[in-house]
Amino acid sequence: MQLTCNLEIQMAESILDSLRAGGKKLTKPRKAILAILEQSSLPITVAEIADQLKKARAAVDLVTVYRNVAMLQELKLVNPVGLHEGQMRYEFRHGREHHHHIQCRGCGQIVDLMLCPLKKLTELIEEQTKFVIEGHALEFFGWCPQCQ
Amino acid sequence: MQLTCNLEIQMAESILDSLRAGGKKLTKPRKAILAILEQSSLPITVAEIADQLKKARAAVDLVTVYRNVAMLQELKLVNPVGLHEGQMRYEFRHGREHHHHIQCRGCGQIVDLMLCPLKKLTELIEEQTKFVIEGHALEFFGWCPQCQ
DNA sequence: TGATAAATGCAACTCACTTGCAACTTGGAA
DNA sequence: TTCCAAGTTGCAAGTGAGTTGCATTTATCA
Ligand SMILES: [Mn+2]
Ligand SMILES: [Mn+2]
Ligand SMILES: [Zn+2]
Ligand SMILES: [Zn+2]
């Protein structure tokens, strides 16, 4: 499996620009991590990234994945997704609208919810609390069709 | 400070009933933990509960606080509040409406938001995803007036 | 090609939370 | 009131996500 060879072609230029602007290098491990994140349609954990890299014979140390995910978060290239599972998940921002998720309490399946009902409410809360709101986390939990 | 003496008077009967119904005993440590949770107007961590008990000279082992909080969650007497701080918070349900929170990114201050905009959206999502929704988590993050 | 700044891997660490177990309460039955 | 089983506690040890220090390696650019 070729993780690195056609990466320059697939990886969006805006992502590479952000990395260059931040003085980041495009190392082999970093390219492999970026490739996994870009392929993943749902938020993924650090351990899952490392597992996939191992299976693809491009093994990268867990610490390196942690450090890269933290860096990508600082550059706002990935969003953290906290589903209270005991570990964080991350998803690429590039080309995706702000959205939320629903997770099955039975099997853990995650589904994207491509919507956000909170724009007006955010303004109301800013007015009433005098906070300046920077973001929010909204997750739904329930039972998927198979687990009901 | 008297944590235990007038506890029976203050503690809502519905809570004691739930405990009895679950075959739970009213031990001294448990009463002290319940008292702290009932006094706290904002969601509190396990470590904070233990600290307050120590200061009140009613020290209880951390493990005991963890076990009691887990038990109270099973009986649905407390709600978990996850603000992605690295630890969970818990708040008593008794006498409080379903609501949400906003936390300052600077000082960590938490403010109750006594509202929920998600009833209609929940139905819409159930219709579209065929999930049965059991709950949701909604938190806002931003900067409080002092930290702006 | 060589300098240098950034990135990696490994080992050791931190910290929230859990588990096993012997000793101790509690609350009800005798 | 006494006794006992079930439930609870504290301590010690363990788990697992995430972090940190440091020597070595790698990408980038002059
Ligand atoms: Mn998503
Ligand atoms: Mn609250
Ligand atoms: Zn949103
Ligand atoms: Zn709500």
CSV table of N, CA and C in Angstrom, one decimal, chain A residues 16-94:
chain,number,residue,atom,x,y,z
A,16,LEU,N,-0.9,22.2,3.0
A,16,LEU,CA,0.5,22.3,2.9
A,16,LEU,C,1.0,23.7,3.2
A,17,ASP,N,0.2,24.7,2.7
A,17,ASP,CA,0.5,26.1,2.9
A,17,ASP,C,0.5,26.4,4.4
A,18,SER,N,-0.5,26.0,5.1
A,18,SER,CA,-0.6,26.2,6.5
A,18,SER,C,0.6,25.7,7.2
A,19,LEU,N,1.0,24.5,6.9
A,19,LEU,CA,2.2,23.9,7.5
A,19,LEU,C,3.4,24.7,7.2
A,20,ARG,N,3.6,25.0,6.0
A,20,ARG,CA,4.8,25.8,5.6
A,20,ARG,C,4.8,27.2,6.4
A,21,ALA,N,3.6,27.8,6.4
A,21,ALA,CA,3.5,29.1,7.1
A,21,ALA,C,3.9,29.0,8.6
A,22,GLY,N,3.6,27.8,9.1
A,22,GLY,CA,4.0,27.6,10.5
A,22,GLY,C,5.4,27.1,10.7
A,23,GLY,N,6.2,27.0,9.7
A,23,GLY,CA,7.6,26.6,9.8
A,23,GLY,C,7.7,25.1,10.0
A,24,LYS,N,6.7,24.3,9.6
A,24,LYS,CA,6.7,22.9,9.8
A,24,LYS,C,7.3,22.2,8.7
A,25,LYS,N,7.9,21.0,9.0
A,25,LYS,CA,8.5,20.2,7.9
A,25,LYS,C,7.6,19.1,7.5
A,26,LEU,N,7.8,18.7,6.3
A,26,LEU,CA,7.0,17.5,5.8
A,26,LEU,C,7.8,16.3,5.9
A,27,THR,N,7.8,15.7,7.0
A,27,THR,CA,8.6,14.4,7.2
A,27,THR,C,7.7,13.3,6.8
A,28,LYS,N,8.4,12.1,6.6
A,28,LYS,CA,7.7,10.9,6.2
A,28,LYS,C,6.6,10.5,7.2
A,29,PRO,N,6.9,10.4,8.5
A,29,PRO,CA,5.9,10.1,9.5
A,29,PRO,C,4.7,11.1,9.4
A,30,ARG,N,5.0,12.4,9.3
A,30,ARG,CA,4.0,13.4,9.3
A,30,ARG,C,3.1,13.2,8.0
A,31,LYS,N,3.7,13.0,6.9
A,31,LYS,CA,2.9,12.7,5.7
A,31,LYS,C,1.9,11.6,5.9
A,32,ALA,N,2.4,10.5,6.5
A,32,ALA,CA,1.6,9.3,6.7
A,32,ALA,C,0.4,9.6,7.6
A,33,ILE,N,0.7,10.4,8.7
A,33,ILE,CA,-0.4,10.8,9.6
A,33,ILE,C,-1.4,11.6,8.9
A,34,LEU,N,-1.0,12.6,8.1
A,34,LEU,CA,-1.9,13.5,7.4
A,34,LEU,C,-2.7,12.6,6.4
A,35,ALA,N,-2.1,11.7,5.8
A,35,ALA,CA,-2.9,10.8,4.8
A,35,ALA,C,-4.0,10.1,5.5
A,36,ILE,N,-3.7,9.5,6.7
A,36,ILE,CA,-4.7,8.7,7.4
A,36,ILE,C,-5.8,9.7,7.8
A,37,LEU,N,-5.5,10.8,8.4
A,37,LEU,CA,-6.5,11.8,8.8
A,37,LEU,C,-7.4,12.2,7.6
A,38,GLU,N,-6.7,12.4,6.4
A,38,GLU,CA,-7.5,12.9,5.3
A,38,GLU,C,-8.5,11.8,4.8
A,39,GLN,N,-8.0,10.5,4.8
A,39,GLN,CA,-8.8,9.4,4.4
A,39,GLN,C,-10.0,9.2,5.3
A,40,SER,N,-9.9,9.5,6.6
A,40,SER,CA,-10.9,9.1,7.5
A,40,SER,C,-12.1,10.0,7.4
A,41,SER,N,-13.3,9.5,7.2
A,41,SER,CA,-14.5,10.3,7.0
A,41,SER,C,-15.1,10.6,8.4
A,42,LEU,N,-14.7,9.9,9.4
A,42,LEU,CA,-15.2,10.1,10.8
A,42,LEU,C,-14.1,10.4,11.7
A,43,PRO,N,-14.4,11.1,12.9
A,43,PRO,CA,-13.3,11.4,13.8
A,43,PRO,C,-12.6,10.2,14.3
A,44,ILE,N,-11.3,10.2,14.5
A,44,ILE,CA,-10.5,9.0,14.7
A,44,ILE,C,-9.6,9.3,15.9
A,45,THR,N,-9.2,8.3,16.7
A,45,THR,CA,-8.4,8.5,17.8
A,45,THR,C,-6.9,8.4,17.5
A,46,VAL,N,-6.1,8.8,18.4
A,46,VAL,CA,-4.6,8.7,18.2
A,46,VAL,C,-4.2,7.3,18.0
A,47,ALA,N,-4.7,6.4,18.9
A,47,ALA,CA,-4.4,5.0,18.8
A,47,ALA,C,-4.8,4.4,17.5
A,48,GLU,N,-6.0,4.8,17.0
A,48,GLU,CA,-6.5,4.3,15.7
A,48,GLU,C,-5.6,4.7,14.6
A,49,ILE,N,-5.1,6.0,14.6
A,49,ILE,CA,-4.2,6.4,13.6
A,49,ILE,C,-2.9,5.6,13.6
A,50,ALA,N,-2.4,5.3,14.8
A,50,ALA,CA,-1.1,4.5,14.9
A,50,ALA,C,-1.4,3.1,14.4
A,51,ASP,N,-2.5,2.5,14.8
A,51,ASP,CA,-2.9,1.2,14.3
A,51,ASP,C,-2.9,1.1,12.8
A,52,GLN,N,-3.6,2.0,12.2
A,52,GLN,CA,-3.7,2.0,10.7
A,52,GLN,C,-2.3,2.1,10.1
A,53,LEU,N,-1.5,3.0,10.7
A,53,LEU,CA,-0.1,3.2,10.1
A,53,LEU,C,0.7,1.9,10.2
A,54,LYS,N,0.5,1.2,11.3
A,54,LYS,CA,1.2,-0.1,11.5
A,54,LYS,C,0.8,-1.1,10.5
A,55,LYS,N,-0.6,-1.2,10.3
A,55,LYS,CA,-1.1,-2.1,9.3
A,55,LYS,C,-0.6,-1.8,7.9
A,56,ALA,N,-0.5,-0.5,7.6
A,56,ALA,CA,0.0,-0.1,6.3
A,56,ALA,C,1.5,-0.1,6.2
A,57,ARG,N,2.2,-0.7,7.2
A,57,ARG,CA,3.6,-0.9,7.2
A,57,ARG,C,4.3,0.5,7.1
A,58,ALA,N,3.7,1.5,7.8
A,58,ALA,CA,4.3,2.8,7.9
A,58,ALA,C,4.4,3.2,9.3
A,59,ALA,N,4.7,2.2,10.2
A,59,ALA,CA,4.6,2.4,11.7
A,59,ALA,C,5.2,3.7,12.1
A,60,VAL,N,4.5,4.4,13.0
A,60,VAL,CA,5.0,5.7,13.6
A,60,VAL,C,4.7,5.6,15.1
A,61,ASP,N,5.7,6.1,15.9
A,61,ASP,CA,5.5,6.0,17.3
A,61,ASP,C,4.3,6.8,17.8
A,62,LEU,N,3.6,6.2,18.8
A,62,LEU,CA,2.4,6.9,19.3
A,62,LEU,C,2.7,8.3,19.7
A,63,VAL,N,3.9,8.6,20.3
A,63,VAL,CA,4.2,9.9,20.8
A,63,VAL,C,4.2,10.9,19.6
A,64,THR,N,4.7,10.4,18.5
A,64,THR,CA,4.8,11.2,17.3
A,64,THR,C,3.4,11.6,16.8
A,65,VAL,N,2.5,10.6,16.9
A,65,VAL,CA,1.1,10.9,16.5
A,65,VAL,C,0.5,11.9,17.4
A,66,TYR,N,0.7,11.7,18.7
A,66,TYR,CA,0.2,12.7,19.7
A,66,TYR,C,0.7,14.1,19.4
A,67,ARG,N,2.0,14.2,19.1
A,67,ARG,CA,2.6,15.5,18.9
A,67,ARG,C,2.1,16.1,17.6
A,68,ASN,N,1.9,15.3,16.6
A,68,ASN,CA,1.4,15.9,15.3
A,68,ASN,C,-0.1,16.3,15.4
A,69,VAL,N,-0.9,15.5,16.1
A,69,VAL,CA,-2.3,15.9,16.3
A,69,VAL,C,-2.4,17.2,17.1
A,70,ALA,N,-1.5,17.4,18.1
A,70,ALA,CA,-1.5,18.6,18.9
A,70,ALA,C,-1.1,19.8,18.0
A,71,MET,N,-0.1,19.6,17.2
A,71,MET,CA,0.3,20.6,16.3
A,71,MET,C,-0.8,21.0,15.3
A,72,LEU,N,-1.4,20.0,14.7
A,72,LEU,CA,-2.5,20.3,13.7
A,72,LEU,C,-3.7,21.0,14.4
A,73,GLN,N,-3.9,20.7,15.6
A,73,GLN,CA,-4.9,21.4,16.4
A,73,GLN,C,-4.6,22.9,16.5
A,74,GLU,N,-3.3,23.1,16.9
A,74,GLU,CA,-2.9,24.5,17.0
A,74,GLU,C,-3.0,25.3,15.7
A,75,LEU,N,-2.7,24.7,14.6
A,75,LEU,CA,-2.9,25.3,13.3
A,75,LEU,C,-4.3,25.3,12.8
A,76,LYS,N,-5.2,24.8,13.7
A,76,LYS,CA,-6.6,24.7,13.3
A,76,LYS,C,-6.9,23.9,12.1
A,77,LEU,N,-6.0,22.9,11.8
A,77,LEU,CA,-6.3,22.0,10.7
A,77,LEU,C,-7.1,20.8,11.0
A,78,VAL,N,-7.1,20.5,12.3
A,78,VAL,CA,-8.0,19.4,12.8
A,78,VAL,C,-8.9,19.9,13.9
A,79,ASN,N,-10.1,19.3,14.1
A,79,ASN,CA,-11.0,19.6,15.2
A,79,ASN,C,-10.9,18.5,16.2
A,80,PRO,N,-10.9,18.8,17.5
A,80,PRO,CA,-11.0,17.7,18.5
A,80,PRO,C,-12.5,17.4,18.6
A,81,VAL,N,-12.8,16.1,18.8
A,81,VAL,CA,-14.2,15.6,19.0
A,81,VAL,C,-14.2,14.8,20.3
A,82,GLY,N,-14.8,15.3,21.3
A,82,GLY,CA,-14.8,14.6,22.6
A,82,GLY,C,-16.2,13.9,22.8
A,83,LEU,N,-16.2,12.6,22.8
A,83,LEU,CA,-17.4,11.8,23.0
A,83,LEU,C,-17.5,11.2,24.3
A,84,HIS,N,-16.6,11.6,25.3
A,84,HIS,CA,-16.5,11.0,26.6
A,84,HIS,C,-16.3,9.5,26.6
A,85,GLU,N,-15.4,9.1,25.7
A,85,GLU,CA,-15.1,7.7,25.7
A,85,GLU,C,-13.9,7.3,26.4
A,86,GLY,N,-13.2,8.4,27.0
A,86,GLY,CA,-11.9,8.1,27.7
A,86,GLY,C,-10.7,8.5,26.8
A,87,GLN,N,-11.0,8.9,25.6
A,87,GLN,CA,-9.9,9.4,24.7
A,87,GLN,C,-10.6,10.4,23.7
A,88,MET,N,-9.7,11.2,23.1
A,88,MET,CA,-10.2,12.2,22.2
A,88,MET,C,-10.2,11.6,20.8
A,89,ARG,N,-11.0,12.2,19.9
A,89,ARG,CA,-11.0,11.9,18.5
A,89,ARG,C,-10.7,13.2,17.7
A,90,TYR,N,-10.2,13.1,16.5
A,90,TYR,CA,-9.8,14.2,15.7
A,90,TYR,C,-10.3,14.0,14.3
A,91,GLU,N,-10.7,15.1,13.7
A,91,GLU,CA,-11.1,15.1,12.3
A,91,GLU,C,-10.6,16.3,11.5
A,92,PHE,N,-10.2,16.0,10.3
A,92,PHE,CA,-9.7,17.1,9.4
A,92,PHE,C,-10.8,18.1,9.2
A,93,ARG,N,-10.4,19.4,9.2
A,93,ARG,CA,-11.3,20.5,8.9
A,93,ARG,C,-11.5,20.7,7.5
A,94,HIS,N,-10.4,20.5,6.7
A,94,HIS,CA,-10.4,20.9,5.3
A,94,HIS,C,-11.6,20.4,4.5
